[in-house]
CSV table of C-alpha atoms in Angstrom, one decimal:
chain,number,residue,atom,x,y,z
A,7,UNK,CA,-85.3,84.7,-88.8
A,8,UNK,CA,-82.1,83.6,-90.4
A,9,UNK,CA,-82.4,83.1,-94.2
A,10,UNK,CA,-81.7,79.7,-96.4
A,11,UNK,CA,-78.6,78.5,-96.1
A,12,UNK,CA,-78.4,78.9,-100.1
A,13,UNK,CA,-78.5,82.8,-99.8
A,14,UNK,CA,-76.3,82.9,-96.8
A,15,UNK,CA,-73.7,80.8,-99.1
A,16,UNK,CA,-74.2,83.4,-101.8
A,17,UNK,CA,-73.6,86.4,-98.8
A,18,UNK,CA,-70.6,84.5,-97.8
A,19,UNK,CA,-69.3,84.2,-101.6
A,20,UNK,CA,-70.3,87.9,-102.0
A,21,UNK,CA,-69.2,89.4,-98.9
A,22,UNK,CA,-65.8,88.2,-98.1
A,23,UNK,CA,-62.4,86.1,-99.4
A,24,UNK,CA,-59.6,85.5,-96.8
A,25,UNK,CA,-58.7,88.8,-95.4
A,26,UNK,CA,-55.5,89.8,-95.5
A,27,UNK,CA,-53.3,88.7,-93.2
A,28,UNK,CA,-52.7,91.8,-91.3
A,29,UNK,CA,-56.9,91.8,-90.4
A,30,UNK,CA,-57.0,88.2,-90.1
A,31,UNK,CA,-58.1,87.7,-86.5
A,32,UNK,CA,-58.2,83.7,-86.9
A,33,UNK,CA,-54.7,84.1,-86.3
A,34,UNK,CA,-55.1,86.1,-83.1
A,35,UNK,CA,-54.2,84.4,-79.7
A,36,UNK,CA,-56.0,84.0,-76.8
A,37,UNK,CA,-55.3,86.6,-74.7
A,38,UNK,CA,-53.9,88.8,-76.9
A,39,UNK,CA,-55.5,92.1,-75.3
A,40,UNK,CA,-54.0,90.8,-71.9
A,41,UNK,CA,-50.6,90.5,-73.4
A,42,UNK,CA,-50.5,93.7,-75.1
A,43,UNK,CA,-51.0,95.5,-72.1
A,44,UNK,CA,-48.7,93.6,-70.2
A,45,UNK,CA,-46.2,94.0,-72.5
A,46,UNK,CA,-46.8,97.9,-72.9
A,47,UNK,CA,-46.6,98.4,-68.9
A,48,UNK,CA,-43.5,96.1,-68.5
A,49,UNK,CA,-41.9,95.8,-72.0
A,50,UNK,CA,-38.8,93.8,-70.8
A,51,UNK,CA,-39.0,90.7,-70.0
A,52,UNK,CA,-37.2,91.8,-66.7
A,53,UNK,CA,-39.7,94.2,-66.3
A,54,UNK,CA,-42.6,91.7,-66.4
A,55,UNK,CA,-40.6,89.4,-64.0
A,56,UNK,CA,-39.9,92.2,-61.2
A,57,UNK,CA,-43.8,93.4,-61.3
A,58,UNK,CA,-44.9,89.5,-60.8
A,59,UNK,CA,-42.1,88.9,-58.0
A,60,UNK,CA,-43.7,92.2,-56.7
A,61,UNK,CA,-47.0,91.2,-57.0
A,62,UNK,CA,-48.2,94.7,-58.7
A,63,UNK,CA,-51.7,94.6,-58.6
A,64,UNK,CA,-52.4,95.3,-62.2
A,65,UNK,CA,-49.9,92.8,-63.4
A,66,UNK,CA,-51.1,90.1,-61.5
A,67,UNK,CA,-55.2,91.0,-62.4
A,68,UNK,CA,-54.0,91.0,-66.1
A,69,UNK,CA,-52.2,87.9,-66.1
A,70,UNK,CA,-55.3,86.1,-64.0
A,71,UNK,CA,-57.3,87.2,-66.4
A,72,UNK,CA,-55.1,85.7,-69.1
A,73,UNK,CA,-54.6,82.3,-67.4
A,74,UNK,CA,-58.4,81.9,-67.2
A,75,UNK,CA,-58.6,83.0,-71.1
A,76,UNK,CA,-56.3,80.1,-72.1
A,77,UNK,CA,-58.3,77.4,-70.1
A,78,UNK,CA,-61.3,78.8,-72.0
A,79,UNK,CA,-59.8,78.3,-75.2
A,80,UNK,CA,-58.5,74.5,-75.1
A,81,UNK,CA,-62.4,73.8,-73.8
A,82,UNK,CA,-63.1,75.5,-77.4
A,83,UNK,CA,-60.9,74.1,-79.5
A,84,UNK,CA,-62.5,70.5,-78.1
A,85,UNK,CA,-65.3,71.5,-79.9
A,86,UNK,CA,-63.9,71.7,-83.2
A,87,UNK,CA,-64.7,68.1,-83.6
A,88,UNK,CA,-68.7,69.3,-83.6
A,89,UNK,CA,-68.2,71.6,-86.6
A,90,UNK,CA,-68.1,74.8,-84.0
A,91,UNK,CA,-65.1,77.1,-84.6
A,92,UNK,CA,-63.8,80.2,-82.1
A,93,UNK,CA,-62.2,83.2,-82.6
A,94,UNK,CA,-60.4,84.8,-79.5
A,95,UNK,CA,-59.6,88.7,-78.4
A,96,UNK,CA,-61.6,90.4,-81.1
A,97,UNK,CA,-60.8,94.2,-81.0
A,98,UNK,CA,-63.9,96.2,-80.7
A,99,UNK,CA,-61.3,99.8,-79.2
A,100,UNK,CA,-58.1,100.1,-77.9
A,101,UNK,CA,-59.5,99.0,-73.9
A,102,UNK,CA,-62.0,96.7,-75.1
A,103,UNK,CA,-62.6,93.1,-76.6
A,104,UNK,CA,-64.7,90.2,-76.8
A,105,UNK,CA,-62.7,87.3,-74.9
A,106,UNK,CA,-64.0,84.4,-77.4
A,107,UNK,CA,-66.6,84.2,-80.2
A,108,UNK,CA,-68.1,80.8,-80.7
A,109,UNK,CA,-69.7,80.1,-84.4
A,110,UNK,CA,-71.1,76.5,-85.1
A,111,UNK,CA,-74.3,74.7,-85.9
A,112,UNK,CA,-76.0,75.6,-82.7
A,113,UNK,CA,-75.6,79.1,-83.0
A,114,UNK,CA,-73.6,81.9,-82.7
A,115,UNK,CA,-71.7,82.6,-78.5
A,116,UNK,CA,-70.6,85.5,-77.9
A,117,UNK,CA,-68.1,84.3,-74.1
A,118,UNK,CA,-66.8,86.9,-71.8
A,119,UNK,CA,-64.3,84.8,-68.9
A,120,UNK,CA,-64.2,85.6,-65.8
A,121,UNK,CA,-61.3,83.8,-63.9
A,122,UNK,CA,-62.2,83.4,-60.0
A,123,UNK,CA,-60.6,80.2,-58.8
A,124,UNK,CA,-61.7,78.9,-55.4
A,125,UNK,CA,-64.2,81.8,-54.8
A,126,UNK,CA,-67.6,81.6,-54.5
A,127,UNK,CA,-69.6,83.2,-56.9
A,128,UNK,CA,-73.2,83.9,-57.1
A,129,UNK,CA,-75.2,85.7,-60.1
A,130,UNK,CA,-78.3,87.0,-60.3
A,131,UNK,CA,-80.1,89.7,-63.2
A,132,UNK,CA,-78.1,92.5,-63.9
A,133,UNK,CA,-74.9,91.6,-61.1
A,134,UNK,CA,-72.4,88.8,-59.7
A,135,UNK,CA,-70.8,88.5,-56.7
A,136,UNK,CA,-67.8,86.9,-55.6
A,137,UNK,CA,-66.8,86.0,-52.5
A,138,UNK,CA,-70.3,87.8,-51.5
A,139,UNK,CA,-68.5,91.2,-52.2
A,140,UNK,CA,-70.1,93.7,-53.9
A,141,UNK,CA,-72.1,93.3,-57.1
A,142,UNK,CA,-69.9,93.0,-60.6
A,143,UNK,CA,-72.0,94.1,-63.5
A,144,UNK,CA,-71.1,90.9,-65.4
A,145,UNK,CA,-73.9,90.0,-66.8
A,146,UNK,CA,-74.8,93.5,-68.2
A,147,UNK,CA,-71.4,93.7,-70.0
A,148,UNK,CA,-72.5,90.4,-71.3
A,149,UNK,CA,-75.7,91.8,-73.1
A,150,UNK,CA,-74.1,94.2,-74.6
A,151,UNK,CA,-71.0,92.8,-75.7
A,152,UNK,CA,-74.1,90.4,-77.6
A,153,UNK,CA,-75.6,93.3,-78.5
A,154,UNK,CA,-72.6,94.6,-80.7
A,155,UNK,CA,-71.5,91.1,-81.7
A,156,UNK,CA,-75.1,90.7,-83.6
A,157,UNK,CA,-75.4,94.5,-84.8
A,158,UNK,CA,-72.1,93.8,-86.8
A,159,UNK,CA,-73.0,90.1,-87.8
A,160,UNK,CA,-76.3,91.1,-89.3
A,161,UNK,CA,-74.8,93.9,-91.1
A,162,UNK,CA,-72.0,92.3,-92.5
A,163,UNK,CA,-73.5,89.0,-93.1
A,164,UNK,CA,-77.0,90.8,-94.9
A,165,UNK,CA,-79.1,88.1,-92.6
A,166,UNK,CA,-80.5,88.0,-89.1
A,167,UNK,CA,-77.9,86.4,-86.8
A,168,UNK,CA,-78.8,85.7,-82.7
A,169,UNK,CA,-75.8,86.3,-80.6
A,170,UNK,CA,-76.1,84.5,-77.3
A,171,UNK,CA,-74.4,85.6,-73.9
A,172,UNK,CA,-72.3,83.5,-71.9
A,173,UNK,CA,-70.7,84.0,-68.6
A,174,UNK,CA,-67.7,81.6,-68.1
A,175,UNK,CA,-66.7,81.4,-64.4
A,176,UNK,CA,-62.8,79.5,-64.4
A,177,UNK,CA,-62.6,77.0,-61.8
A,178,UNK,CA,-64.5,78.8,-59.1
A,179,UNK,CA,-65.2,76.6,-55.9
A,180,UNK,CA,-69.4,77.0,-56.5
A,181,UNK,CA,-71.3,78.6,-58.5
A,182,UNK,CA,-75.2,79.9,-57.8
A,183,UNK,CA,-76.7,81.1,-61.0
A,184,UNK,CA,-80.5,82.9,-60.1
A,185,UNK,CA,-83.1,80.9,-62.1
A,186,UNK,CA,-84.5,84.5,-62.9
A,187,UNK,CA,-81.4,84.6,-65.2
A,188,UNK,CA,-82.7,83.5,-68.3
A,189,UNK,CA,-80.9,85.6,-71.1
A,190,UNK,CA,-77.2,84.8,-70.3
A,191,UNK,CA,-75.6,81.8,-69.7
A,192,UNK,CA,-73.2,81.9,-66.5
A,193,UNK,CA,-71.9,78.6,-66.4
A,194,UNK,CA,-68.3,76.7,-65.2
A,195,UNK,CA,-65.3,76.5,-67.7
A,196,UNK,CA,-66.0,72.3,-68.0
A,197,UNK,CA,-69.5,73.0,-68.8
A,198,UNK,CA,-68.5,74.8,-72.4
A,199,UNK,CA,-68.8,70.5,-73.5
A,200,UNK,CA,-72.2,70.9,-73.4
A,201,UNK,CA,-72.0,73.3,-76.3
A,202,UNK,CA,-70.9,70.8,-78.5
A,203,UNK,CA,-74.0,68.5,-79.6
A,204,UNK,CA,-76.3,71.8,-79.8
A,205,UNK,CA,-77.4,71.9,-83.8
A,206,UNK,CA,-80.3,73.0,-85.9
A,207,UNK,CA,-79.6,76.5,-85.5
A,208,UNK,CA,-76.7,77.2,-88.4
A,209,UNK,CA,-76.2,75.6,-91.9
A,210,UNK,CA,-72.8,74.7,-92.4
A,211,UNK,CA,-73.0,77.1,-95.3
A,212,UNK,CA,-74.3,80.1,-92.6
A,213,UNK,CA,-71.3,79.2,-90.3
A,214,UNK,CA,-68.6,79.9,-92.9
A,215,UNK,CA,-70.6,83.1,-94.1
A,216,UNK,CA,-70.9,84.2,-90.5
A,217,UNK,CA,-67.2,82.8,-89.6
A,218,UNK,CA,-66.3,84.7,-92.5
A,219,UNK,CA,-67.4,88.1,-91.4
A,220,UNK,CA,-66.5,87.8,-87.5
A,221,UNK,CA,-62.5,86.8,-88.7
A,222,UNK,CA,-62.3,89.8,-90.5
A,223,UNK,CA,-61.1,93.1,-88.3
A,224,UNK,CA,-62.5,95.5,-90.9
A,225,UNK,CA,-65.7,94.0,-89.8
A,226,UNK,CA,-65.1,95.1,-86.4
A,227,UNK,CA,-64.1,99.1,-87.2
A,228,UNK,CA,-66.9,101.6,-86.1
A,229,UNK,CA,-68.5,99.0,-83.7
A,230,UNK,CA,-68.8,101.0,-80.5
């Protein structure tokens, strides 16, 4: 149960000020794992341009992947106007990041993006499939990219914090979500709007203590 949002002022009064710059993720872009591995494999810009004439599969899976980042973050920053704010590309090692982190009144989202435009997707349990290929374990990631995401909150924030999974499918041409699949949300990139109005969960006072925490990279070190 998450405490009064009197003690989780006084945790975020406690617990953090600004962070440095330096460990300040609320300045991080969208993306910004993508384009640091673009940029390590191709660092000139000539570079980049050859291996997207040539169509190097890596290249062109990282900077799909990045597109479909960016569309998820303007449907984020439309929520701003509910009192939710979003942190993108949080560092958990050197391979491996949470995409987004949602933090408003109707909870805490931790959004992995996956960008299949024009494919079919179907997803059940513990896999997705696109273009009925073989199964992705999506939805597993999901979990446990949750599961971190709420061990650090409720240590750094001293109260109980429920980190909810979300599967966000860019633009695909259908998606066929298993009613079986109860404990992550796989939804469309439009359908983040319906985010917005959801309330009662988070005091404004919790969402700057948890906000607090989460925009801090310090926060992050040890987490996996």
């Amino acid at each position: 149960m998450i405490r009064s949002a009197a003690s989780a002022s006084g945790a975020a009064s406690t617990l953090r000020t600004p962070p440095p710059s330096d460990y300040d993720l609320a300045s991080r872009r969208p993306g910004q794992a993508l384009r640091d591995k673009i940029r390590a494999d191709y660092p000139s810009l000539i570079q980049r341009t050859l291996a997207w004439a040539l169509r190097r599969p890596e290249n062109a899976s990282w900077r799909t992947g990045l597109r479909g980042e960016l569309i998820v973050s303007r449907e984020l920053t439309r929520l701003r106007r509910h009192g939710w704010r979003a942190l993108h590309s949080i560092p958990l090692s050197p391979t491996w990041d949470i995409d987004h982190l949602l933090i408003g009144p109707g909870g805490v989202f931790s959004i992995n993006t996956k960008h299949h435009r024009d494919k079919t997707v179907w997803v059940g349990d513990h896999v997705a499939r696109i273009n009925h290929g073989e199964g992705r374990s999506y939805p597993r990631s999901s979990r446990r990219e949750a599961a971190i995401v709420k061990k650090v909150l409720d240590r750094e924030c001293r109260f109980a914090v429920e980190v909810n999974p979300v599967l966000v499918f860019v633009k695909p041409a259908k998606l066929t979500v298993q009613p079986s699949l109860q404990d992550v949300r796989a939804i469309e990139n439009r359908q983040l709007a319906t985010l917005g109005p959801l309330a009662g969960v988070l005091s404004p006072e919790q969402v700057d203590a948890v906000y607090a925490v989460a925009r801090d990279q310090r926060s992050w070190t040890g987490a996996v």
